[in-house]
Structure formats: C-alpha cells, structure tokens
Amino acid sequence: MPAKIYAIANQKGGVGKTTTAINLATALAANNQHVLIIDLDPQGNASTGLGVEEDARDNSTYEVLLGECKPLDSLVKTDVPNLSIMPARVDLAAAELDLADAEARNHRLKAAIDDLIAATDRPFDYILIDCPPALSLLTINAMVAASDVLIPLQTEFFALEGMSQLFKTIEAVTEALNPELTIEGVVLTMYDRRNNLSDQVADDVRSVLGDKVYDTVIPRNVRVSEAPSHGQPALIYDHKCAGSQAYIALAAEMLRRTKPAEAAE
C-alpha cells in the first residue's frame, strides 16, 4: 500500500502538533511500521525532540524545498527503530521568500516526497509532516503533499475558535491543488480530567465533528512535557506515563482506521 501521508496542522501554536508527531510516530514505529517525520517548522522542535543535533542537519527541509539536495540525502535515522526524520533548521523561515517566484512553489514538498519514495528501498508506511503554527506556504506545501490532515485540538475554552479558517484552507487546497486531500481526524490534546471544562469542550467538539474525532484523548502530562529536553520521545523517556500510554492507544486506533487488517493481527 502507498504511504499514508499526514499533515499535522493547526494554525494555533501550543496545541501539541510536534508532541503528537514525535510520539505518534514512535508508537507507530513500535508497531513495525516504517515511519518518517518531515520537520516543516522552522523552530525545528521535532528534530530536537528526537535528539537530532544541529550539526546533523546539514541537509534539511530548507535544502530539499529549494532543490539543493536530494530528499534521500536529508534523512537522519533516529534512535527509534523504524523511525527517520527529515530535520529542519531556523533558515526554513526564509523559504517562503526564497520560493516566492519559484516554479510550482506549492508542490515542492510533494515532488520531494515522490522522489524520496522512488529512491527508498523499503517503502514508508506513514509520513507525518509537522507543520508550523501558521497557514503559510509551508503549510500549503504540506497539504498539497499529504493524503490527509490530522488536527491536534486542545481541550480548552477557545478550542474551536479559529478552526473555521483551517477548514477553509483545507477546502481551498482540495479545490485548487489536491483534490484527494481529506481530514483524517481530530486528536483532542491537553485533556485535564480534573477540569470539568475539558469534558465540556470534548463533548462540544464531538457534537460538531462527530466520528472525525479520535476516541483516544491525550492528557496533560508532565513526563510528556519533560521528554523533549532530553532529546527523546515520551515513549522512550517514560513509556509507562499516562501520556505515553495515550499515544500508544492513539497509534493502535489509527492502525485500526487506516490498516484494519494489520491491526487485527
């Protein structure tokens, strides 16, 4: 089967996009899936969170988008078996200006992924694109390249505020650039079981988005927050903590949704 390519997107920052990318990818890799993270955020937090040092990022998403290196040459194997990353550096922030007049500027990442898949001996099962917290050219590139959008959504009061703009962007990309793009699902993050508001927000989101919302909810968890400072996914840092267990459950739910035959084995 072709790779499932997810753009992990939300224009709001601090909703758990990178945390979800890192830990979901790790949990999928632990299920013997061949996984790639593409760090498309100039902050490079996914790269840092997987222990990829700055001196290992000579060929990054910036060089790939500008056509200055082959996509395969940019990949870095992580300490997690079956998990690789295309890292990012801060210079990725200049890509929007550098690509302003470039040919097919919205399709640069898609072309790179197509080249990468053709050049890879073992095909990827999942490619997760960690998008920046803005509806920019980088995010458009991710949505053009992706088969689906996965939306982390925090269970806080203004959870649904601003989602309409994200949905409009997805609709515009679908109509003009990538007719195959769909919303894979919404992952509720930062859930606090001690706070009645979290339950209320979760209920509101489910009433609006229905079965697009994953059953698995990601709780607020100190160990998950600590893990990136150690250059490790939470599943490696403390696989028994509540956050790690939630991401393990999320990966299992995703496998049931996308690869039911494998999940049943």
Tab-separated table of C-alpha atoms in Angstrom:
chain	number	residue	atom	x	y	z
A	1	MET	CA	0.000	0.000	0.000
A	2	PRO	CA	1.188	3.562	-0.645
A	3	ALA	CA	2.325	5.587	2.332
A	4	LYS	CA	-0.273	7.413	4.371
A	5	ILE	CA	0.943	10.995	4.393
A	6	TYR	CA	-0.429	13.161	7.181
A	7	ALA	CA	-0.074	16.915	7.505
A	8	ILE	CA	-0.294	17.525	11.246
A	9	ALA	CA	-1.724	21.019	11.215
A	10	ASN	CA	-3.351	23.692	13.319
A	11	GLN	CA	-2.650	27.397	12.922
A	12	LYS	CA	-2.650	27.811	16.701
A	13	GLY	CA	0.613	27.218	18.489
A	14	GLY	CA	0.951	25.193	21.652
A	15	VAL	CA	-1.738	22.645	20.826
A	16	GLY	CA	0.530	19.596	20.711
A	17	LYS	CA	1.362	19.275	16.999
A	18	THR	CA	5.021	18.439	17.470
A	19	THR	CA	4.395	16.326	20.572
A	20	THR	CA	1.813	14.357	18.608
A	21	ALA	CA	4.114	13.977	15.594
A	22	ILE	CA	7.004	12.656	17.692
A	23	ASN	CA	5.084	10.301	19.941
A	24	LEU	CA	2.566	9.036	17.407
A	25	ALA	CA	5.443	8.283	15.025
A	26	THR	CA	7.306	6.431	17.779
A	27	ALA	CA	4.243	4.383	18.682
A	28	LEU	CA	3.610	3.508	15.016
A	29	ALA	CA	7.271	2.527	14.595
A	30	ALA	CA	6.936	0.256	17.629
A	31	ASN	CA	4.133	-1.476	15.708
A	32	ASN	CA	6.661	-2.381	12.986
A	33	GLN	CA	5.609	0.484	10.727
A	34	HIS	CA	8.283	2.269	8.690
A	35	VAL	CA	7.768	5.917	9.629
A	36	LEU	CA	9.181	9.260	8.513
A	37	ILE	CA	8.709	12.634	10.175
A	38	ILE	CA	9.194	15.681	7.981
A	39	ASP	CA	10.016	18.668	10.193
A	40	LEU	CA	8.431	21.590	8.356
A	41	ASP	CA	8.527	24.008	11.293
A	42	PRO	CA	11.452	26.476	11.308
A	43	GLN	CA	11.668	26.053	15.089
A	44	GLY	CA	12.900	22.510	14.425
A	45	ASN	CA	11.323	21.174	17.598
A	46	ALA	CA	10.561	17.755	16.137
A	47	SER	CA	14.236	17.402	15.225
A	48	THR	CA	15.374	18.490	18.693
A	49	GLY	CA	12.783	16.292	20.377
A	50	LEU	CA	14.188	13.260	18.587
A	51	GLY	CA	17.759	14.065	19.598
A	52	VAL	CA	18.964	15.284	16.188
A	53	GLU	CA	21.799	17.730	16.867
A	54	GLU	CA	22.306	20.891	14.817
A	55	ASP	CA	25.463	19.512	13.179
A	56	ALA	CA	23.426	16.591	11.822
A	57	ARG	CA	21.091	18.944	9.928
A	58	ASP	CA	23.348	19.992	7.053
A	59	ASN	CA	20.765	18.783	4.569
A	60	SER	CA	17.395	19.891	5.920
A	61	THR	CA	13.890	20.575	4.672
A	62	TYR	CA	15.127	24.003	3.533
A	63	GLU	CA	17.644	22.494	1.093
A	64	VAL	CA	15.078	19.924	-0.021
A	65	LEU	CA	12.414	22.543	-0.813
A	66	LEU	CA	14.913	24.691	-2.713
A	67	GLY	CA	16.181	21.698	-4.674
A	68	GLU	CA	19.689	21.991	-3.240
A	69	CYS	CA	19.912	18.363	-2.110
A	70	LYS	CA	18.248	15.059	-2.850
A	71	PRO	CA	15.476	14.236	-0.362
A	72	LEU	CA	17.074	10.891	0.473
A	73	ASP	CA	20.304	12.660	1.468
A	74	SER	CA	18.463	14.724	4.069
A	75	LEU	CA	17.138	11.813	6.120
A	76	VAL	CA	18.516	11.148	9.582
A	77	LYS	CA	17.911	7.853	11.355
A	78	THR	CA	16.745	8.362	14.916
A	79	ASP	CA	17.430	6.199	17.957
A	80	VAL	CA	13.932	4.759	17.499
A	81	PRO	CA	13.986	1.699	15.226
A	82	ASN	CA	11.933	2.182	12.031
A	83	LEU	CA	11.775	5.980	12.527
A	84	SER	CA	13.644	8.541	10.422
A	85	ILE	CA	13.341	12.310	10.195
A	86	MET	CA	13.923	14.984	7.594
A	87	PRO	CA	15.150	17.672	10.002
A	88	ALA	CA	14.623	21.432	9.986
A	89	ARG	CA	16.766	24.433	10.804
A	90	VAL	CA	15.792	28.012	11.546
A	91	ASP	CA	16.654	29.070	7.969
A	92	LEU	CA	13.474	27.294	6.856
A	93	ALA	CA	11.723	30.526	7.887
A	94	ALA	CA	13.205	32.144	4.767
A	95	ALA	CA	11.764	29.518	2.424
A	96	GLU	CA	8.579	31.469	1.786
A	97	LEU	CA	10.551	34.446	0.448
A	98	ASP	CA	13.062	32.287	-1.397
A	99	LEU	CA	10.270	30.396	-3.144
A	100	ALA	CA	8.075	33.433	-3.844
A	101	ASP	CA	8.782	33.388	-7.592
A	102	ALA	CA	9.728	29.730	-7.897
A	103	GLU	CA	8.033	27.431	-10.353
A	104	ALA	CA	5.417	25.122	-8.792
A	105	ARG	CA	6.221	26.574	-5.380
A	106	ASN	CA	3.177	24.925	-3.763
A	107	HIS	CA	4.253	21.491	-4.999
A	108	ARG	CA	7.880	21.463	-3.867
A	109	LEU	CA	7.325	19.119	-0.930
A	110	LYS	CA	5.114	16.761	-2.920
A	111	ALA	CA	7.769	16.445	-5.629
A	112	ALA	CA	10.395	15.790	-2.958
A	113	ILE	CA	8.302	13.075	-1.302
A	114	ASP	CA	7.626	11.452	-4.686
A	115	ASP	CA	11.390	11.423	-5.370
A	116	LEU	CA	12.087	10.064	-1.896
A	117	ILE	CA	9.582	7.227	-2.201
A	118	ALA	CA	11.018	6.277	-5.591
A	119	ALA	CA	14.553	6.211	-4.160
A	120	THR	CA	13.791	4.322	-0.932
A	121	ASP	CA	14.366	0.570	-0.823
A	122	ARG	CA	11.752	-0.078	1.859
A	123	PRO	CA	8.579	1.972	1.375
A	124	PHE	CA	7.325	4.139	4.215
A	125	ASP	CA	4.048	3.146	5.827
A	126	TYR	CA	3.441	6.565	7.371
A	127	ILE	CA	4.870	10.001	6.680
A	128	LEU	CA	3.983	12.627	9.282
A	129	ILE	CA	4.577	16.282	8.360
A	130	ASP	CA	4.967	18.548	11.384
A	131	CYS	CA	3.567	21.880	10.166
A	132	PRO	CA	4.350	25.344	11.543
A	133	PRO	CA	1.681	27.175	13.593
A	134	ALA	CA	0.593	29.323	10.665
A	135	LEU	CA	-1.333	28.905	7.426
A	136	SER	CA	1.734	29.729	5.325
A	137	LEU	CA	3.376	28.480	2.142
A	138	LEU	CA	4.984	25.718	4.205
A	139	THR	CA	1.603	24.511	5.442
A	140	ILE	CA	0.177	24.701	1.902
A	141	ASN	CA	3.106	22.560	0.698
A	142	ALA	CA	2.320	20.039	3.411
A	143	MET	CA	-1.350	19.858	2.447
A	144	VAL	CA	-0.543	19.514	-1.246
A	145	ALA	CA	1.814	16.636	-0.446
A	146	ALA	CA	-0.458	14.923	2.084
A	147	SER	CA	-3.209	12.384	1.674
A	148	ASP	CA	-4.846	13.534	4.913
A	149	VAL	CA	-4.806	16.238	7.563
A	150	LEU	CA	-4.555	15.303	11.240
A	151	ILE	CA	-5.590	18.113	13.577
A	152	PRO	CA	-4.458	18.237	17.216
A	153	LEU	CA	-7.019	20.290	19.140
A	154	GLN	CA	-6.563	21.282	22.768
A	155	THR	CA	-9.498	20.809	25.142
A	156	GLU	CA	-9.641	24.436	26.196
A	157	PHE	CA	-12.314	27.120	26.018
A	158	PHE	CA	-11.347	28.526	22.622
A	159	ALA	CA	-10.703	25.102	21.075
A	160	LEU	CA	-13.000	25.576	18.103
A	161	GLU	CA	-12.236	29.268	17.615
A	162	GLY	CA	-10.103	29.653	14.541
A	163	MET	CA	-10.842	26.158	13.249
A	164	SER	CA	-13.094	27.630	10.568
A	165	GLN	CA	-10.073	29.276	8.919
A	166	LEU	CA	-8.185	25.974	8.942
A	167	PHE	CA	-11.151	24.204	7.363
A	168	LYS	CA	-11.405	26.947	4.719
A	169	THR	CA	-7.722	26.486	3.906
A	170	ILE	CA	-8.148	22.715	3.610
A	171	GLU	CA	-11.181	23.249	1.365
A	172	ALA	CA	-9.262	25.712	-0.834
A	173	VAL	CA	-6.316	23.326	-1.194
A	174	THR	CA	-8.704	20.482	-2.038
A	175	GLU	CA	-10.445	22.517	-4.723
A	176	ALA	CA	-7.361	24.051	-6.332
A	177	LEU	CA	-4.318	21.900	-5.604
A	178	ASN	CA	-5.001	18.475	-4.091
A	179	PRO	CA	-8.460	17.009	-4.715
A	180	GLU	CA	-7.510	13.832	-2.827
A	181	LEU	CA	-6.926	15.642	0.481
A	182	THR	CA	-9.226	14.693	3.343
A	183	ILE	CA	-9.434	15.361	7.074
A	184	GLU	CA	-8.275	12.117	8.662
A	185	GLY	CA	-9.286	13.142	12.128
A	186	VAL	CA	-9.031	15.383	15.151
A	187	VAL	CA	-6.983	14.422	18.207
A	188	LEU	CA	-8.039	16.040	21.479
A	189	THR	CA	-4.941	17.074	23.421
A	190	MET	CA	-4.096	18.596	26.811
A	191	TYR	CA	-7.097	16.954	28.433
A	192	ASP	CA	-7.334	17.552	32.185
A	193	ARG	CA	-9.639	15.076	33.876
A	194	ARG	CA	-9.735	17.303	36.984
A	195	ASN	CA	-11.303	20.117	34.989
A	196	ASN	CA	-14.976	19.851	34.037
A	197	LEU	CA	-14.283	22.270	31.178
A	198	SER	CA	-12.206	19.619	29.408
A	199	ASP	CA	-15.191	17.267	29.329
A	200	GLN	CA	-17.462	20.053	28.119
A	201	VAL	CA	-15.083	21.053	25.326
A	202	ALA	CA	-14.576	17.421	24.292
A	203	ASP	CA	-18.350	16.927	24.124
A	204	ASP	CA	-18.768	20.124	22.090
A	205	VAL	CA	-16.066	19.105	19.616
A	206	ARG	CA	-17.561	15.631	19.188
A	207	SER	CA	-21.045	17.098	18.654
A	208	VAL	CA	-19.683	19.266	15.824
A	209	LEU	CA	-17.160	16.912	14.190
A	210	GLY	CA	-18.639	13.512	15.028
A	211	ASP	CA	-16.575	10.425	14.226
A	212	LYS	CA	-13.762	12.581	12.822
A	213	VAL	CA	-12.682	12.930	16.456
A	214	TYR	CA	-10.487	10.095	17.685
A	215	ASP	CA	-11.747	8.172	20.703
A	216	THR	CA	-8.288	8.406	22.273
A	217	VAL	CA	-7.696	11.611	24.237
A	218	ILE	CA	-4.197	12.855	25.091
A	219	PRO	CA	-3.963	14.060	28.704
A	220	ARG	CA	-1.844	16.840	30.143
A	221	ASN	CA	1.239	15.062	31.416
A	222	VAL	CA	4.438	16.381	32.971
A	223	ARG	CA	6.569	13.499	31.685
A	224	VAL	CA	5.497	14.193	28.101
A	225	SER	CA	6.490	17.842	28.570
A	226	GLU	CA	9.878	16.874	30.020
A	227	ALA	CA	10.852	14.381	27.317
A	228	PRO	CA	11.913	16.834	24.526
A	229	SER	CA	14.515	18.447	26.781
A	230	HIS	CA	16.180	15.023	26.909
A	231	GLY	CA	16.012	14.605	23.113
A	232	GLN	CA	13.653	11.659	23.460
A	233	PRO	CA	10.036	10.848	22.668
A	234	ALA	CA	7.949	10.416	25.812
A	235	LEU	CA	7.537	6.743	24.901
A	236	ILE	CA	11.289	6.290	25.360
A	237	TYR	CA	11.682	8.720	28.263
A	238	ASP	CA	8.869	7.133	30.302
A	239	HIS	CA	6.742	4.630	28.428
A	240	LYS	CA	4.568	3.939	31.467
A	241	CYS	CA	3.352	7.515	31.996
A	242	ALA	CA	-0.227	8.421	31.115
A	243	GLY	CA	0.799	10.479	28.083
A	244	SER	CA	2.875	7.700	26.575
A	245	GLN	CA	0.108	5.188	27.093
A	246	ALA	CA	-2.333	7.563	25.389
A	247	TYR	CA	-0.115	7.852	22.305
A	248	ILE	CA	0.250	4.072	22.191
A	249	ALA	CA	-3.552	3.856	22.202
A	250	LEU	CA	-3.774	6.573	19.531
A	251	ALA	CA	-1.418	4.647	17.247
A	252	ALA	CA	-3.473	1.489	17.725
A	253	GLU	CA	-6.640	3.412	16.866
A	254	MET	CA	-5.000	4.895	13.772
A	255	LEU	CA	-3.901	1.453	12.612
A	256	ARG	CA	-7.459	0.177	13.053
A	257	ARG	CA	-8.744	3.089	10.963
A	258	THR	CA	-6.144	3.014	8.211
A	259	LYS	CA	-4.866	-0.569	8.156
A	260	PRO	CA	-7.566	-2.710	9.751
A	261	ALA	CA	-6.094	-5.993	8.504
A	262	GLU	CA	-2.710	-5.311	10.159
A	263	ALA	CA	-4.291	-4.021	13.370
A	264	ALA	CA	-6.288	-7.254	13.697
A	265	GLU	CA	-3.191	-9.445	13.531
